[in-house]
Amino acid sequence: MSVFHIPELFDLIRLDLSKQDLVRCSAVNKSWNAAFSSYLWQSVPTEIRPDVNANMVLGPYTRKWDRFRPLIEEDILYTLKQQQHTVSEDHRKDDSNNFAIPALSRNGHWIRTIFVDQHVLLRPYQPQPYQITSLPPLDPAATFTTMDTAPSVQRHRHQLNHNPQLATPELLLHLLQRCPNLHTLQIQGRDKLAAEYYFWKRIISHGFSDNLKDLHIILHPSVSLAKSTISTLLLNRCPLGLQKLTLNIDHRGFRGGSEGADVDTKEDEVRTPLPALTDLTVSYTGEWCPPLYIRFLERCFNLESIFLKWVDSDWIWALKSCPHLKRLAVLRISSSCLSILARAVMPHLPSLDTFHIHYDSNFSSDYALELVLRACDKGWKSLHIPYLGKLSVEALIQHCSTLEELDVCVAKGLTSQKIRHILSTSSRLVKFRMLSTANGHAEDRTHIMAEDFIDLDSALESVRPWQCESTLKVFSARISGIPRPGVTRIAREKYPGQRNDLQQQIYERLARFTNLELLELGHQSFWTDRDREWWSPSGQEVLDEWGNHVDCLDMSLASGLRKLKGLKKLRKVCVISMSTSIGVEEVQWMAQNWLKLEAVHGLRPHGRRTKEFEAVEWLRANHPCIGYYYRCYSRD
């Protein structure tokens, strides 16, 4: 019995193989080809992670589609030929040979993910002015008009289109028909010269299978669909089995009064419920958000997660039709809407336990946020908020028993003692981040003092146990108040060697977070004295003339770094804007003991004959897979 006969074991092996490895394995012999080729077809022609901007990979992505499109055309012509001729006995024998069947027909059922940009379906052409004034009835059976040559496959069949060389949506429709097990589909529309409404009408009306689970539609600003009701058609024709729907519609400069002026797009409104839909994202950029999106929520009665780029009172009251909603994320929300949300949570949203705001720098209503935090009777699990004042901090403290994630930008009301209280009493805490913003840079001076972080039990002369020690995976906060010789602004040591004792005890506390994956002790800082004074809470940390944190952990072997040897799951360490003593010996130790380490953020690769420069040079030469970024661009 080979490993191919044990699916569970084979899947584990496959997870550790890159796409290049899969190609090599499929070329070994017929058995290996049959086992590995299916994984090569699961995301064809390529798969792009959701967090990657499509514009960054447009060139390589287009080249891959240029190689994949002939497979679709070949399959279309093969299908037309089969329909045109009467199948004889000899023909059946020939067709029984797998090598006679096109690759797409043989392997299309393996495809799970398709990412397609509208422009890759277009052949180069000279644009000519045209206008769609009416749409004739579409016959799904009559998909193609000519069948002899490959160019006929790309001919646009719209009767009033004056660009005959324009590619048709039939390419994508045929591909979707050959993928009955498709789970994820992302379509991006960007070509303003195409017949956009006709393209989208064909795809939406006949292309989506009810087996589709994840649908992502992106309408670029260049797509002139503002005067049509394509959004209505899209929402009305959602697949019944859809679980996740993402709409990125950019209609900048859109004026609602011109809707329906030039294109006949009347569609009967469909009120079919969508019981499988649990995740909805609506990112609409424009002067206003059409009411149809709000009415759409009435059909999503099992919705559990929703992200809204823009929210008002109508959106909030519409959420009452989603009693199973657990996660609400918004880009920005006003104080008045927060007050309305607080009144809606208790009677209409009993399951809501996750609230994220990504981020509005102008938001600073402590009272409104306090109302929201107190409105959740079952306890908040995840909070991602831009501001915490004194009132909201007191409301937050009541949720320590249920809190799993806390991510705050500006926390003027959160003192060092309150931070210690949250960390010591939150038994489910997984992520604790006090110094992050939407773009990944710090803006405040919230920190925990060294003695509060150590939380020393004087009777036992050891650090007190905290309830989050076995659950915490992300710790992101400044630790301040460590004396440093030669810096007069820092309080002197109470006794000789206090600095060393404090650092040893801090390392002991950090070592207790055995599941820690991200350790972030440093963040970008403002440089001016005015900024320091404005942002600093009581118990100021000390910064040098360049804004670097001085009274911080040294992060050197001499200061006790070896105590963190047990953090075997650590992936990223951040020491940005920290006056540390990291050198070659430290990064050697990190690479040797933290086997999953991916990056050390904050090392300065510039300058000569400095310890950090030599550490970066050593990483380049010996561990190029470990990043040494000066700034932290990626956030967990």
XYZ file of C-alpha atoms in Angstrom, residues 242-485:
244
model
C -23.304 31.250 -1.190
C -21.609 31.543 2.213
C -19.415 34.620 1.725
C -20.105 37.668 -0.457
C -17.662 40.552 -0.928
C -18.587 43.650 -2.953
C -15.944 46.300 -3.661
C -17.755 48.949 -5.685
C -15.951 52.197 -6.385
C -18.355 54.823 -7.775
C -16.476 58.010 -7.011
C -18.284 61.060 -8.269
C -21.468 59.045 -8.740
C -24.719 61.030 -8.795
C -27.759 58.949 -7.970
C -30.181 61.096 -10.008
C -28.835 59.831 -13.341
C -29.523 56.165 -12.612
C -31.153 54.314 -15.507
C -30.848 57.168 -17.998
C -29.156 55.384 -20.931
C -29.411 51.643 -20.376
C -32.528 49.524 -20.121
C -31.711 47.359 -17.122
C -35.102 46.662 -15.595
C -35.082 43.475 -13.550
C -37.766 41.861 -11.440
C -36.800 42.119 -7.801
C -36.072 38.786 -6.207
C -36.721 38.278 -2.495
C -35.375 34.729 -2.212
C -33.790 34.153 1.204
C -30.104 33.289 1.402
C -29.902 31.002 4.444
C -26.313 29.891 3.764
C -24.835 33.415 3.647
C -22.927 34.093 6.873
C -20.214 36.577 5.814
C -20.922 39.869 4.004
C -18.532 42.668 3.050
C -19.825 45.840 1.390
C -17.120 48.321 0.487
C -18.934 51.067 -1.394
C -17.124 54.296 -2.294
C -19.476 57.013 -3.409
C -21.651 59.911 -2.401
C -24.184 57.591 -0.836
C -24.894 53.903 -0.429
C -28.014 52.737 -2.350
C -30.889 51.450 -0.194
C -30.850 48.125 -2.050
C -27.798 47.061 -0.038
C -29.650 47.773 3.186
C -32.737 45.852 2.002
C -30.478 42.968 1.075
C -29.895 42.283 4.786
C -33.511 41.148 5.154
C -32.654 38.076 3.051
C -29.534 37.270 5.104
C -31.186 36.223 8.347
C -28.318 33.840 9.237
C -25.617 36.465 8.764
C -22.815 36.137 11.324
C -20.174 38.617 10.091
C -20.477 41.923 8.257
C -17.950 44.571 7.228
C -19.180 47.999 6.126
C -16.965 50.732 4.767
C -19.505 53.373 5.587
C -22.353 53.123 8.084
C -25.239 55.335 9.135
C -28.353 54.959 11.259
C -30.274 53.174 8.465
C -27.605 50.469 8.322
C -27.660 49.989 12.077
C -31.441 49.603 12.283
C -31.334 47.221 9.316
C -29.039 44.943 11.334
C -31.969 44.001 13.572
C -33.015 41.542 10.841
C -29.763 39.616 11.533
C -30.259 38.210 15.042
C -27.336 35.772 14.636
C -24.796 38.515 13.898
C -21.580 37.915 15.850
C -19.028 40.189 14.178
C -19.522 43.820 13.134
C -16.621 45.669 11.483
C -16.782 49.186 10.055
C -14.236 51.517 8.540
C -15.655 54.574 10.261
C -18.609 55.388 12.448
C -19.794 58.617 14.052
C -20.525 59.156 17.731
C -24.257 59.488 17.052
C -24.290 56.136 15.235
C -22.432 54.566 18.141
C -25.212 55.682 20.461
C -27.811 54.147 18.127
C -25.775 50.933 17.974
C -25.711 50.770 21.771
C -29.524 50.860 21.838
C -29.748 48.165 19.128
C -27.284 45.659 20.610
C -29.255 44.525 23.631
C -32.706 43.775 22.123
C -31.828 42.950 18.488
C -28.208 41.684 18.409
C -27.901 39.262 21.328
C -25.085 37.265 19.672
C -22.821 40.222 18.871
C -19.459 39.815 20.610
C -16.951 41.263 18.107
C -16.730 44.960 17.234
C -14.006 46.458 15.036
C -13.471 50.030 13.845
C -10.696 50.380 11.219
C -9.825 53.370 12.068
C -11.211 56.878 12.158
C -8.578 59.218 13.580
C -11.248 61.836 14.330
C -13.160 59.479 16.571
C -12.829 60.406 20.232
C -16.252 60.045 21.832
C -15.544 58.331 25.138
C -19.162 58.438 26.316
C -20.605 56.899 23.112
C -18.062 54.092 23.175
C -18.822 53.443 26.841
C -22.504 52.906 25.962
C -21.562 50.296 23.341
C -19.181 48.449 25.643
C -21.777 48.270 28.423
C -24.566 47.154 26.048
C -23.177 43.638 25.534
C -24.503 41.429 28.331
C -22.775 38.226 27.227
C -19.350 39.932 27.154
C -17.174 41.138 24.289
C -14.692 38.680 22.758
C -12.859 40.891 20.270
C -12.517 44.682 20.298
C -10.597 46.666 17.690
C -11.193 50.321 18.537
C -9.351 53.576 17.912
C -9.779 55.213 21.287
C -10.150 54.417 24.981
C -10.916 57.111 27.528
C -11.552 56.885 31.260
C -15.244 56.008 30.900
C -14.740 53.368 28.213
C -11.819 51.819 30.107
C -14.037 51.253 33.153
C -16.630 49.608 30.887
C -13.931 47.485 29.237
C -12.678 46.118 32.557
C -16.040 44.390 33.053
C -15.347 42.095 30.042
C -11.979 40.652 31.072
C -13.480 37.204 31.666
C -14.627 36.914 28.012
C -12.044 39.070 26.231
C -9.949 37.278 23.576
C -8.623 40.149 21.434
C -7.973 43.775 22.350
C -6.474 46.150 19.788
C -6.422 49.862 20.658
C -4.745 52.832 18.992
C -5.059 55.743 21.428
C -5.654 54.733 25.034
C -5.342 57.924 27.050
C -7.511 56.500 29.815
C -5.618 53.221 30.099
C -3.036 53.475 32.871
C -0.206 51.065 33.547
C -2.145 49.552 36.459
C -5.216 48.992 34.241
C -3.069 47.197 31.646
C -1.745 44.908 34.373
C -5.308 44.243 35.547
C -6.453 43.242 32.024
C -3.476 40.944 31.447
C -3.683 39.293 34.860
C -7.451 38.615 34.848
C -8.243 37.768 31.199
C -8.171 33.975 31.056
C -9.008 33.790 27.299
C -6.803 36.600 25.996
C -5.079 35.727 22.681
C -4.136 39.139 21.276
C -3.166 42.220 23.266
C -2.069 45.231 21.228
C -1.926 48.735 22.602
C 0.009 50.660 19.977
C -1.306 50.093 16.474
C -3.213 52.064 13.847
C -4.705 51.300 10.458
C -1.425 51.809 8.607
C 0.665 49.948 11.148
C 2.304 52.925 12.891
C 2.035 53.922 16.539
C 0.524 57.234 17.505
C 0.387 57.302 21.266
C 2.563 56.650 24.281
C 0.466 54.087 26.107
C 2.813 51.754 27.960
C 3.145 49.594 31.019
C 5.750 50.362 33.637
C 8.355 47.676 34.326
C 7.316 47.054 37.934
C 3.637 46.730 36.966
C 4.520 44.288 34.187
C 6.638 42.168 36.531
C 3.863 42.097 39.155
C 6.199 40.734 41.809
C 4.852 38.760 44.740
C 7.008 40.139 47.563
C 6.220 37.241 49.866
C 7.388 34.591 47.401
C 9.872 36.889 45.621
C 8.622 35.698 42.223
C 6.281 37.022 39.543
C 2.595 36.407 40.129
C 0.877 33.996 37.705
C -1.387 35.628 35.130
C -4.456 33.946 33.683
C -3.480 34.628 30.041
C -0.051 32.947 30.218
C -1.088 29.850 28.240
C -3.404 31.606 25.752
C -1.568 34.788 24.693
C -0.174 34.693 21.136
C 0.295 38.402 20.347
C 1.766 40.867 22.841
C 2.257 44.407 21.589
C 2.949 47.084 24.184
C 5.823 49.241 25.363
C 7.512 48.310 28.627
C 9.074 51.381 30.243
C 10.692 52.499 33.475
C 13.930 50.507 33.311
C 16.876 52.546 34.672
C 19.772 53.085 32.272
C 23.204 54.347 33.408
